[in-house]
Coordinates of C-alpha atoms in Angstrom, one line a residue:
M1 CA -47.5 -84.0 2.4
N2 CA -47.7 -87.3 4.1
S3 CA -48.1 -87.4 7.8
G4 CA -48.2 -90.1 10.4
Q5 CA -50.3 -91.0 13.5
T6 CA -52.6 -88.5 15.1
D7 CA -53.6 -89.9 18.4
K8 CA -51.1 -88.8 21.1
P9 CA -50.8 -91.5 23.8
P10 CA -51.4 -90.6 27.5
G11 CA -48.7 -90.1 30.1
Q12 CA -45.6 -88.0 30.4
R13 CA -44.6 -88.1 26.7
L14 CA -42.9 -85.9 24.1
R15 CA -43.9 -86.0 20.5
V16 CA -41.3 -84.9 18.0
T17 CA -42.2 -84.6 14.3
M18 CA -39.4 -84.9 11.8
A19 CA -40.2 -82.6 9.0
Q20 CA -38.6 -84.1 5.9
V21 CA -39.3 -81.3 3.5
D22 CA -38.1 -80.3 0.1
F23 CA -37.0 -76.6 0.1
L24 CA -35.9 -74.3 -2.7
V25 CA -32.4 -72.8 -2.4
G26 CA -32.6 -69.0 -2.0
D27 CA -36.3 -68.7 -1.6
I28 CA -36.2 -67.6 2.1
P29 CA -39.8 -66.3 2.2
G30 CA -41.2 -69.4 0.4
N31 CA -39.2 -71.7 2.6
A32 CA -40.6 -70.0 5.7
D33 CA -44.1 -70.5 4.2
R34 CA -43.3 -74.2 3.8
M35 CA -42.1 -74.4 7.4
L36 CA -45.3 -72.8 8.7
A37 CA -47.5 -75.0 6.7
A38 CA -45.7 -78.1 7.8
A39 CA -45.6 -77.0 11.4
R40 CA -49.3 -76.2 11.5
Q41 CA -50.1 -79.6 9.9
A42 CA -47.9 -81.3 12.5
V43 CA -49.7 -79.5 15.3
D44 CA -53.2 -79.9 14.0
E45 CA -53.0 -83.5 12.8
Q46 CA -50.3 -85.0 15.0
Q47 CA -50.3 -82.8 18.2
A48 CA -46.6 -82.3 17.9
D49 CA -44.6 -80.8 20.8
I50 CA -41.5 -80.2 18.7
V51 CA -41.2 -79.9 14.9
V52 CA -37.6 -80.4 13.6
F53 CA -36.5 -79.1 10.2
P54 CA -33.3 -80.0 8.3
E55 CA -30.0 -78.0 8.2
L56 CA -30.2 -74.6 6.6
S57 CA -33.8 -75.2 5.8
L58 CA -34.5 -71.5 5.7
T59 CA -32.1 -70.8 2.9
G60 CA -32.1 -74.3 1.3
Y61 CA -28.9 -76.2 0.9
P62 CA -26.3 -75.5 -0.3
P63 CA -26.9 -71.8 -0.7
E64 CA -23.3 -71.3 -1.9
D65 CA -22.5 -67.7 -2.7
L66 CA -26.0 -66.5 -2.0
L67 CA -24.6 -66.4 1.6
L68 CA -22.4 -63.5 0.5
R69 CA -25.3 -61.3 -0.6
P70 CA -25.6 -58.1 1.5
S71 CA -29.3 -58.6 2.0
L72 CA -29.0 -62.1 3.5
D73 CA -29.2 -61.0 7.1
G74 CA -32.3 -58.9 6.7
R75 CA -34.1 -61.6 4.8
V76 CA -33.2 -64.2 7.4
A77 CA -34.3 -62.0 10.3
E78 CA -37.6 -61.2 8.6
A79 CA -38.3 -64.9 8.1
L80 CA -37.4 -65.9 11.6
D81 CA -39.6 -63.1 12.9
R82 CA -42.5 -64.5 10.8
L83 CA -42.0 -68.0 12.2
A84 CA -41.9 -66.6 15.8
Q85 CA -45.0 -64.4 15.4
A86 CA -47.0 -67.4 14.3
R87 CA -46.9 -68.4 18.0
L88 CA -47.5 -72.1 17.3
P89 CA -48.0 -74.3 20.4
A90 CA -45.1 -76.5 19.2
A91 CA -41.4 -75.6 19.4
L92 CA -39.8 -75.2 16.0
V93 CA -36.2 -76.2 15.5
V94 CA -35.0 -74.5 12.3
G95 CA -31.7 -74.6 10.4
T96 CA -30.6 -71.1 9.4
P97 CA -27.5 -68.9 8.9
I98 CA -27.1 -66.4 11.7
R99 CA -24.5 -63.7 12.2
R100 CA -22.7 -63.1 15.4
G101 CA -19.9 -60.5 15.9
G102 CA -19.6 -60.0 12.2
L103 CA -19.2 -63.7 11.5
L104 CA -21.7 -66.0 9.8
F105 CA -22.6 -69.3 11.4
N106 CA -24.5 -72.4 10.3
A107 CA -27.0 -72.6 13.1
A108 CA -30.0 -74.4 14.6
V109 CA -32.4 -72.2 16.4
V110 CA -35.4 -73.0 18.7
I111 CA -38.5 -70.9 18.2
E112 CA -41.1 -71.0 20.9
E113 CA -43.6 -68.6 22.6
G114 CA -43.0 -65.9 19.9
A115 CA -39.2 -65.7 20.0
V116 CA -36.0 -67.5 19.3
Q117 CA -35.3 -69.1 22.7
A118 CA -31.9 -70.8 21.9
S119 CA -29.4 -71.2 19.2
Y120 CA -26.6 -73.6 18.4
L121 CA -23.6 -72.8 16.1
K122 CA -22.4 -75.7 14.1
Q123 CA -18.9 -76.7 15.2
Q124 CA -17.7 -79.1 12.5
L125 CA -17.7 -77.5 9.0
P126 CA -17.1 -80.0 6.2
N127 CA -14.7 -79.0 3.5
Y128 CA -14.4 -82.1 1.3
Q129 CA -16.2 -83.8 -1.6
V130 CA -19.1 -81.5 -2.5
F131 CA -18.9 -79.4 0.7
D132 CA -17.1 -76.1 1.1
E133 CA -18.6 -74.6 4.3
V134 CA -15.3 -73.1 5.4
R135 CA -15.7 -70.7 2.5
Y136 CA -18.8 -69.2 4.2
F137 CA -19.1 -70.0 7.9
A138 CA -17.2 -69.6 11.1
A139 CA -17.2 -72.6 13.5
G140 CA -18.9 -72.6 16.8
T141 CA -17.2 -74.0 19.9
E142 CA -19.9 -74.5 22.6
P143 CA -22.7 -77.1 23.1
C144 CA -26.3 -76.0 23.3
V145 CA -28.7 -77.8 25.7
T146 CA -32.0 -76.2 26.1
M147 CA -35.3 -77.1 27.9
I148 CA -38.0 -77.8 25.4
K149 CA -41.4 -79.0 26.9
G150 CA -39.5 -79.9 30.1
V151 CA -36.9 -82.0 28.4
P152 CA -33.2 -81.1 28.2
V153 CA -32.5 -81.2 24.4
G154 CA -29.1 -80.9 22.8
L155 CA -28.8 -79.4 19.3
T156 CA -26.3 -80.5 16.7
V157 CA -26.0 -79.9 12.9
C158 CA -25.0 -82.5 10.4
E159 CA -21.2 -82.9 10.4
D160 CA -21.2 -82.5 14.2
I161 CA -22.4 -86.0 14.5
W162 CA -19.8 -87.4 12.1
T163 CA -16.9 -86.1 14.3
D164 CA -16.1 -86.8 18.0
G165 CA -16.9 -83.9 20.2
P166 CA -20.2 -82.2 19.7
V167 CA -22.5 -85.0 20.7
E168 CA -20.2 -85.9 23.7
Q169 CA -20.4 -82.2 24.8
A170 CA -24.1 -82.1 24.6
A171 CA -24.5 -85.4 26.5
A172 CA -22.1 -84.2 29.2
A173 CA -24.1 -80.9 29.5
G174 CA -27.1 -83.0 30.4
A175 CA -28.9 -83.6 27.1
R176 CA -31.3 -86.5 27.3
L177 CA -32.3 -86.1 23.6
I178 CA -30.1 -85.0 20.7
L179 CA -31.7 -83.3 17.7
N180 CA -29.4 -83.5 14.6
L181 CA -30.3 -81.3 11.6
N182 CA -28.9 -82.5 8.3
A183 CA -28.5 -81.7 4.7
S184 CA -26.7 -85.0 3.9
P185 CA -26.7 -85.7 0.1
Y186 CA -27.3 -89.2 -1.2
D187 CA -24.7 -91.6 -2.5
M188 CA -24.8 -95.3 -2.8
G189 CA -24.2 -96.8 0.6
K190 CA -24.7 -93.5 2.5
Q191 CA -27.7 -94.7 4.5
A192 CA -25.8 -97.7 5.8
R193 CA -22.9 -95.4 6.9
R194 CA -25.4 -93.1 8.7
K195 CA -26.9 -96.0 10.5
A196 CA -23.6 -97.4 11.7
L197 CA -22.6 -93.9 12.9
L198 CA -25.8 -93.1 14.8
E199 CA -25.8 -96.6 16.4
R200 CA -22.4 -95.8 17.8
R201 CA -23.0 -92.2 18.8
S202 CA -26.3 -93.0 20.7
R203 CA -24.9 -96.1 22.4
D204 CA -21.6 -94.5 23.4
N205 CA -23.3 -91.4 24.8
N206 CA -26.3 -93.1 26.3
V207 CA -28.7 -90.7 24.6
S208 CA -31.5 -90.9 22.0
I209 CA -30.8 -89.2 18.7
V210 CA -33.3 -87.7 16.2
Y211 CA -31.6 -87.4 12.8
V212 CA -33.7 -85.2 10.4
N213 CA -32.5 -85.1 6.8
L214 CA -33.3 -82.9 3.9
V215 CA -35.1 -84.3 0.8
G216 CA -35.0 -83.0 -2.7
G217 CA -32.8 -82.3 -5.7
Q218 CA -30.5 -79.3 -5.9
D219 CA -28.5 -79.1 -9.1
E220 CA -26.2 -82.2 -9.1
L221 CA -27.0 -83.1 -5.5
V222 CA -30.0 -85.2 -4.4
F223 CA -30.9 -85.3 -0.7
D224 CA -32.6 -88.5 0.1
G225 CA -34.2 -87.9 3.5
G226 CA -34.3 -91.3 5.2
S227 CA -34.5 -89.6 8.6
L228 CA -33.7 -91.8 11.6
V229 CA -34.2 -92.2 15.3
Y230 CA -32.0 -94.2 17.6
D231 CA -32.6 -94.9 21.2
H232 CA -30.0 -94.5 24.0
S233 CA -28.9 -98.2 23.7
G234 CA -28.0 -97.8 20.0
E235 CA -31.1 -99.5 18.6
L236 CA -32.8 -98.2 15.5
A237 CA -36.4 -97.2 16.5
V238 CA -37.6 -95.3 13.4
E239 CA -36.5 -95.1 9.8
V240 CA -38.6 -93.0 7.4
P241 CA -38.8 -93.5 3.6
Q242 CA -36.1 -92.1 1.4
F243 CA -36.8 -89.7 -1.6
A244 CA -40.2 -88.6 -0.3
E245 CA -41.5 -85.6 1.7
G246 CA -43.3 -86.3 4.9
L247 CA -44.0 -85.4 8.5
Y248 CA -43.1 -88.2 10.8
P249 CA -44.0 -88.1 14.5
V250 CA -42.0 -90.0 17.1
D251 CA -43.2 -90.4 20.7
F252 CA -40.7 -90.4 23.6
L253 CA -41.2 -91.5 27.1
V254 CA -39.5 -88.6 28.9
D255 CA -39.1 -90.1 32.4
H256 CA -36.7 -92.8 31.2
H257 CA -33.8 -91.9 29.0
C258 CA -36.2 -90.1 26.7
Q259 CA -36.9 -93.5 25.2
P260 CA -38.6 -93.6 21.8
T261 CA -41.8 -95.7 22.0
T262 CA -42.6 -95.3 18.3
R263 CA -41.2 -98.2 16.2
S264 CA -41.4 -98.1 12.5
P265 CA -38.7 -100.1 10.7
I266 CA -39.0 -100.3 6.9
P267 CA -37.8 -102.9 4.4
E268 CA -34.3 -102.4 3.0
P269 CA -34.6 -101.2 -0.6
S270 CA -32.3 -102.6 -3.3
L271 CA -29.4 -100.5 -4.6
E272 CA -31.2 -100.3 -8.0
E273 CA -34.4 -99.1 -6.4
N274 CA -32.6 -96.3 -4.5
V275 CA -30.5 -95.2 -7.4
Y276 CA -33.5 -95.1 -9.7
K277 CA -35.5 -93.0 -7.2
A278 CA -32.6 -90.7 -6.8
L279 CA -32.5 -90.1 -10.6
V280 CA -36.3 -89.5 -10.7
L281 CA -36.1 -87.0 -7.8
G282 CA -33.1 -85.2 -9.3
V283 CA -34.7 -84.8 -12.7
R284 CA -38.1 -83.8 -11.2
D285 CA -36.7 -81.1 -9.0
Y286 CA -34.2 -79.7 -11.5
V287 CA -37.0 -79.3 -14.1
N288 CA -39.6 -78.0 -11.8
K289 CA -37.5 -75.7 -9.7
N290 CA -36.0 -74.1 -12.8
G291 CA -39.4 -73.5 -14.4
F292 CA -39.2 -75.8 -17.4
K293 CA -42.5 -76.8 -18.9
S294 CA -41.2 -80.1 -20.4
V295 CA -38.2 -82.1 -21.5
V296 CA -37.0 -83.4 -24.8
L297 CA -34.4 -86.1 -25.5
G298 CA -32.9 -88.1 -28.3
L299 CA -34.2 -91.6 -28.2
S300 CA -31.7 -93.8 -30.1
G301 CA -33.0 -97.3 -29.4
G302 CA -30.0 -97.9 -27.1
I303 CA -29.9 -98.5 -23.4
D304 CA -28.8 -95.1 -22.1
S305 CA -31.6 -93.1 -23.8
A306 CA -34.1 -95.8 -22.9
V307 CA -33.3 -95.5 -19.2
T308 CA -33.3 -91.7 -19.4
L309 CA -36.7 -91.7 -21.0
A310 CA -38.1 -94.0 -18.4
V311 CA -36.7 -91.7 -15.6
A312 CA -38.1 -88.6 -17.3
A313 CA -41.6 -90.1 -17.7
D314 CA -41.6 -91.3 -14.1
A315 CA -40.4 -87.9 -12.9
L316 CA -42.6 -85.6 -14.9
G317 CA -45.5 -87.6 -16.4
K318 CA -45.9 -88.6 -20.0
D319 CA -47.4 -85.3 -21.1
R320 CA -44.3 -83.4 -20.3
V321 CA -41.8 -85.6 -22.1
R322 CA -40.9 -85.6 -25.8
A323 CA -38.7 -88.3 -27.4
V324 CA -37.1 -87.7 -30.8
M325 CA -35.6 -90.4 -33.0
M326 CA -33.1 -88.9 -35.5
P327 CA -32.1 -91.8 -37.8
F328 CA -29.2 -91.9 -40.2
R329 CA -28.1 -94.5 -42.8
Y330 CA -26.4 -96.5 -40.1
T331 CA -29.4 -96.6 -37.8
S332 CA -30.7 -100.2 -37.6
D333 CA -34.3 -101.3 -38.1
M334 CA -34.0 -102.8 -34.6
S335 CA -33.2 -99.4 -33.1
L336 CA -36.1 -97.7 -34.9
E337 CA -38.5 -100.5 -33.8
D338 CA -37.3 -100.4 -30.2
A339 CA -37.4 -96.7 -29.8
A340 CA -41.0 -96.5 -31.2
G341 CA -42.0 -99.4 -28.9
Q342 CA -40.7 -97.7 -25.8
A343 CA -42.2 -94.4 -26.6
K344 CA -45.6 -96.1 -27.1
A345 CA -45.3 -98.1 -23.9
L346 CA -44.6 -94.9 -21.9
G347 CA -47.2 -92.8 -23.9
V348 CA -44.8 -89.9 -24.5
Q349 CA -44.8 -87.7 -27.6
Y350 CA -42.6 -89.3 -30.2
D351 CA -41.2 -87.8 -33.4
V352 CA -38.9 -89.1 -36.1
F353 CA -36.7 -86.6 -38.0
S354 CA -34.1 -88.0 -40.4
I355 CA -30.7 -86.2 -40.3
E356 CA -29.7 -87.6 -43.7
P357 CA -30.6 -84.4 -45.8
M358 CA -28.9 -82.1 -43.3
Y359 CA -25.8 -84.3 -43.2
D360 CA -25.6 -84.3 -47.0
A361 CA -25.9 -80.5 -47.1
Y362 CA -23.1 -80.1 -44.6
M363 CA -20.8 -82.5 -46.4
Q364 CA -21.5 -80.7 -49.6
A365 CA -20.5 -77.4 -47.9
L366 CA -17.4 -79.0 -46.5
S367 CA -16.4 -80.8 -49.7
A368 CA -13.7 -78.3 -50.7
P369 CA -11.8 -78.2 -47.4
F370 CA -12.2 -82.0 -46.9
E371 CA -11.0 -82.8 -50.5
G372 CA -8.3 -85.4 -50.4
T373 CA -9.0 -86.5 -46.8
Q374 CA -10.4 -89.9 -45.6
P375 CA -13.5 -90.2 -43.5
D376 CA -12.8 -90.5 -39.8
T377 CA -14.5 -89.5 -36.5
T378 CA -15.2 -86.0 -38.0
E379 CA -18.0 -87.4 -40.1
E380 CA -19.2 -89.5 -37.1
N381 CA -19.2 -86.4 -34.8
L382 CA -21.1 -84.4 -37.4
Q383 CA -24.0 -86.9 -37.1
A384 CA -24.1 -86.3 -33.3
R385 CA -23.9 -82.5 -33.7
L386 CA -26.8 -82.4 -36.2
R387 CA -28.9 -84.2 -33.6
G388 CA -27.8 -81.7 -31.0
V389 CA -28.9 -78.8 -33.2
L390 CA -32.3 -80.4 -33.7
L391 CA -32.8 -81.0 -30.0
M392 CA -31.7 -77.5 -29.0
S393 CA -34.0 -76.0 -31.6
L394 CA -37.0 -77.9 -30.1
S395 CA -35.8 -76.7 -26.7
N396 CA -35.7 -73.1 -27.7
K397 CA -39.1 -73.2 -29.5
F398 CA -41.0 -75.1 -26.8
R399 CA -39.2 -74.2 -23.6
S400 CA -38.2 -77.8 -23.1
L401 CA -35.1 -78.8 -21.2
V402 CA -32.8 -81.1 -23.3
L403 CA -31.9 -84.2 -21.3
T404 CA -28.6 -85.6 -22.4
T405 CA -28.1 -89.4 -22.1
G406 CA -24.4 -90.0 -21.5
N407 CA -23.4 -92.3 -18.6
K408 CA -20.4 -92.0 -16.3
S409 CA -18.3 -94.6 -18.2
E410 CA -18.6 -92.5 -21.4
M411 CA -18.0 -89.2 -19.6
A412 CA -14.9 -90.7 -18.1
V413 CA -13.2 -91.7 -21.3
G414 CA -14.6 -89.0 -23.5
Y415 CA -16.9 -91.4 -25.5
S416 CA -19.2 -88.5 -26.4
T417 CA -19.3 -85.6 -28.8
L418 CA -18.9 -81.9 -27.8
Y419 CA -21.9 -79.9 -29.1
G420 CA -23.5 -83.2 -30.2
D421 CA -24.8 -85.8 -27.7
M422 CA -23.4 -83.6 -24.9
A423 CA -25.6 -80.7 -25.9
G424 CA -28.3 -80.1 -23.3
G425 CA -29.1 -79.0 -19.9
F426 CA -29.2 -82.0 -17.6
D427 CA -27.8 -85.5 -17.7
A428 CA -29.7 -88.0 -15.5
L429 CA -27.0 -90.7 -16.0
K430 CA -23.9 -88.6 -15.6
D431 CA -22.8 -90.4 -12.5
V432 CA -24.1 -93.9 -13.4
P433 CA -21.6 -96.4 -14.7
K434 CA -22.7 -98.3 -17.8
T435 CA -23.0 -101.7 -16.0
L436 CA -25.4 -100.0 -13.5
V437 CA -27.4 -98.5 -16.3
Y438 CA -28.3 -102.1 -17.4
R439 CA -29.3 -103.0 -13.9
L440 CA -31.5 -100.0 -13.7
A441 CA -33.2 -101.0 -16.9
T442 CA -33.9 -104.4 -15.5
Y443 CA -35.2 -102.9 -12.2
R444 CA -37.5 -100.5 -14.0
N445 CA -39.0 -103.3 -16.1
T446 CA -40.0 -105.1 -12.8
Q447 CA -42.3 -102.2 -12.1
S448 CA -43.8 -102.3 -15.6
P449 CA -42.2 -103.5 -18.8
V450 CA -41.4 -100.3 -20.7
I451 CA -37.9 -100.9 -22.0
P452 CA -37.8 -103.5 -24.8
E453 CA -35.8 -106.6 -23.8
R454 CA -33.4 -106.5 -26.7
V455 CA -32.4 -103.0 -25.8
I456 CA -31.0 -104.6 -22.6
T457 CA -29.5 -107.6 -24.3
R458 CA -28.0 -106.3 -27.6
P459 CA -24.4 -105.1 -27.7
P460 CA -24.2 -101.3 -27.2
S461 CA -23.4 -99.2 -30.2
A462 CA -23.3 -95.5 -31.1
E463 CA -24.4 -96.4 -34.7
L464 CA -22.2 -93.7 -36.2
A465 CA -20.5 -96.2 -38.6
P466 CA -21.4 -99.5 -40.2
D467 CA -21.5 -102.4 -37.7
Q468 CA -20.1 -100.2 -35.0
K469 CA -20.0 -101.5 -31.4
D470 CA -18.7 -99.7 -28.3
E471 CA -16.3 -102.6 -27.4
D472 CA -14.5 -102.1 -30.8
S473 CA -12.8 -99.1 -29.2
L474 CA -13.2 -99.7 -25.5
P475 CA -12.6 -102.6 -23.1
G476 CA -15.8 -104.5 -22.1
Y477 CA -17.9 -102.4 -19.8
D478 CA -17.5 -104.8 -16.9
V479 CA -13.7 -104.4 -17.1
L480 CA -13.9 -100.7 -18.0
D481 CA -16.2 -99.8 -15.0
D482 CA -13.9 -101.7 -12.6
I483 CA -10.9 -99.8 -13.8
L484 CA -12.7 -96.5 -13.7
H485 CA -14.0 -97.1 -10.2
R486 CA -10.4 -97.7 -9.0
Y487 CA -9.0 -94.7 -10.8
I488 CA -11.7 -92.1 -10.3
E489 CA -13.4 -93.0 -7.0
R490 CA -10.5 -94.6 -5.2
D491 CA -7.7 -92.6 -6.7
L492 CA -5.5 -95.6 -7.4
S493 CA -2.6 -95.2 -9.7
A494 CA -2.3 -97.2 -13.0
E495 CA 0.3 -99.4 -11.4
A496 CA -1.9 -100.2 -8.4
I497 CA -4.8 -101.0 -10.7
I498 CA -2.6 -103.3 -12.8
A499 CA -1.5 -105.0 -9.6
D500 CA -5.2 -105.8 -8.9
G501 CA -5.0 -108.1 -12.0
F502 CA -6.0 -105.9 -14.9
E503 CA -4.2 -105.9 -18.3
R504 CA -1.6 -103.2 -18.5
A505 CA -2.7 -102.2 -22.0
D506 CA -6.3 -101.8 -20.9
V507 CA -5.4 -99.8 -17.8
E508 CA -2.9 -97.5 -19.5
R509 CA -5.3 -96.8 -22.3
V510 CA -8.3 -96.0 -19.9
V511 CA -6.2 -93.8 -17.6
R512 CA -4.9 -91.8 -20.6
L513 CA -8.5 -91.3 -21.9
V514 CA -9.7 -90.2 -18.5
D515 CA -6.8 -87.7 -18.2
I516 CA -7.0 -86.1 -21.7
N517 CA -10.8 -85.7 -21.6
E518 CA -11.0 -83.4 -18.6
Y519 CA -11.6 -80.5 -21.0
K520 CA -14.6 -82.2 -22.4
R521 CA -16.2 -83.1 -19.1
R522 CA -15.8 -79.5 -18.0
Q523 CA -18.2 -78.6 -20.8
A524 CA -20.8 -81.3 -20.0
P525 CA -24.1 -80.5 -18.4
I526 CA -24.6 -81.2 -14.8
G527 CA -26.3 -84.4 -13.7
V528 CA -27.5 -86.4 -10.7
R529 CA -24.7 -87.4 -8.3
I530 CA -25.1 -90.9 -6.9
S531 CA -21.4 -91.8 -6.0
E532 CA -18.9 -90.4 -3.6
R533 CA -16.8 -89.1 -6.5
G534 CA -19.0 -87.7 -9.3
F535 CA -17.8 -85.5 -12.2
G536 CA -18.6 -82.1 -10.8
K537 CA -17.9 -80.6 -7.4
D538 CA -16.4 -83.8 -6.2
R539 CA -13.5 -84.1 -8.7
R540 CA -11.7 -80.8 -9.6
Y541 CA -8.7 -81.4 -11.7
P542 CA -7.0 -78.7 -13.8
I543 CA -7.5 -79.0 -17.5
T544 CA -4.0 -77.6 -18.2
N545 CA -1.4 -79.5 -16.1
G546 CA 1.8 -81.5 -16.3
W547 CA 1.0 -84.0 -13.5
K548 CA 1.0 -87.6 -14.7
L549 CA -2.2 -88.6 -13.1
G550 CA -1.8 -92.3 -13.9
K551 CA 1.3 -92.6 -11.8

């Protein structure tokens, strides 16, 4: 785990270490071990006075219905006692569920001198997007300002800082430093919104704020870290890297507004860099935390599988990734060459298994019921399903997780095959629009050229029929993605989208495809969430309904 400076400056100062750590949901004893190891490192190497961990770090976030298990309270109490009995010279600020009067609260506790010295109960419980804390927790009502190393410190938890009230309460109660524990998941633009919020909160309340965020992947969510410190005037003092674990010490001059003296700004990453890192972290943690030895994916020679393969190799290393090309009579020589070229560039295991003999066998078996019918998407879908069978067989035999390769644009309009290219366990690109997939490919090639250039420049095609191109049956992806953004992420009606200048025929067609394919998306594997409205916990529409969503 990375750690920062070690020499503590002289004078009346306070050193706070932000422990941006990756925890495992449900592993309460293991998470306590991680806390103790991080805290000891912060004390030994950084001479930390306070070590601050993220929200619900003891259980991991979000623990969901694990919070309803009868043994929760005992496990939490045992872990808190272990942390207290370590009697470290630094105060530990830990996120944990605690029960009071029969009610469960999302809390921050201060552990010092062998005991829990103070606790704060989160007041603002988010119940939107991916959050449903009202299902589990009661809301606190009071501020908590406690003396730590001679400094009056106010505690808050995540949503408390997004809503007027809790920070103002703590400042009015005499806090000179606010510690804010977070499990704030990543989406594009989230860090900018955090910065704007913290600038206003610290300036308006004339108090320094330490914002410590969780890092790591948990199912569809990715927590990006990016912990921050703002001084009492609303100026950014410290920003730590996103998508990486680390222990980051910050020095405060305690006799004047608890002013941070550590200054460590970092360059602003590009959107493509941040999204790519989010995908890598999401894949790595899903695979590793669920105990898979390796991953396998179908490499078609197209852009989606190319980016997925690059993400997988960067997340897990080449020795844990297997790419399989499964050609058919419609697969072009270009696709075969480009798939082989990328696999070689990344150094992953690469196999070629033709589906032609299997297809012929299936068609022979279906010849009687299909007699007198014309070929249609049934035959196209059969190709995809045969590939799914091959990949799932390799998955079963070698304990490899199948990575599917569908992007958000395809998931939205149902441009995918149930039990075919949707067969698998995790979809890195599930929340990535097609136009952004191309940008990610270009970004990845700036690090090292592993995706063949013509994969990026050629027209996209499923290659399930002769001379097939995606735009034969869909609007151009630049138009499609704009319509989808308005309809899915902004909840605009079809008429409102048309009023924005889009062709009525395109809008009505796309909206209809989104609406009728909810059943298909419900059967898709989970994947990394990078937007404010991913297909998963964010967007929960009934499959069977009579509401005209386009209106």
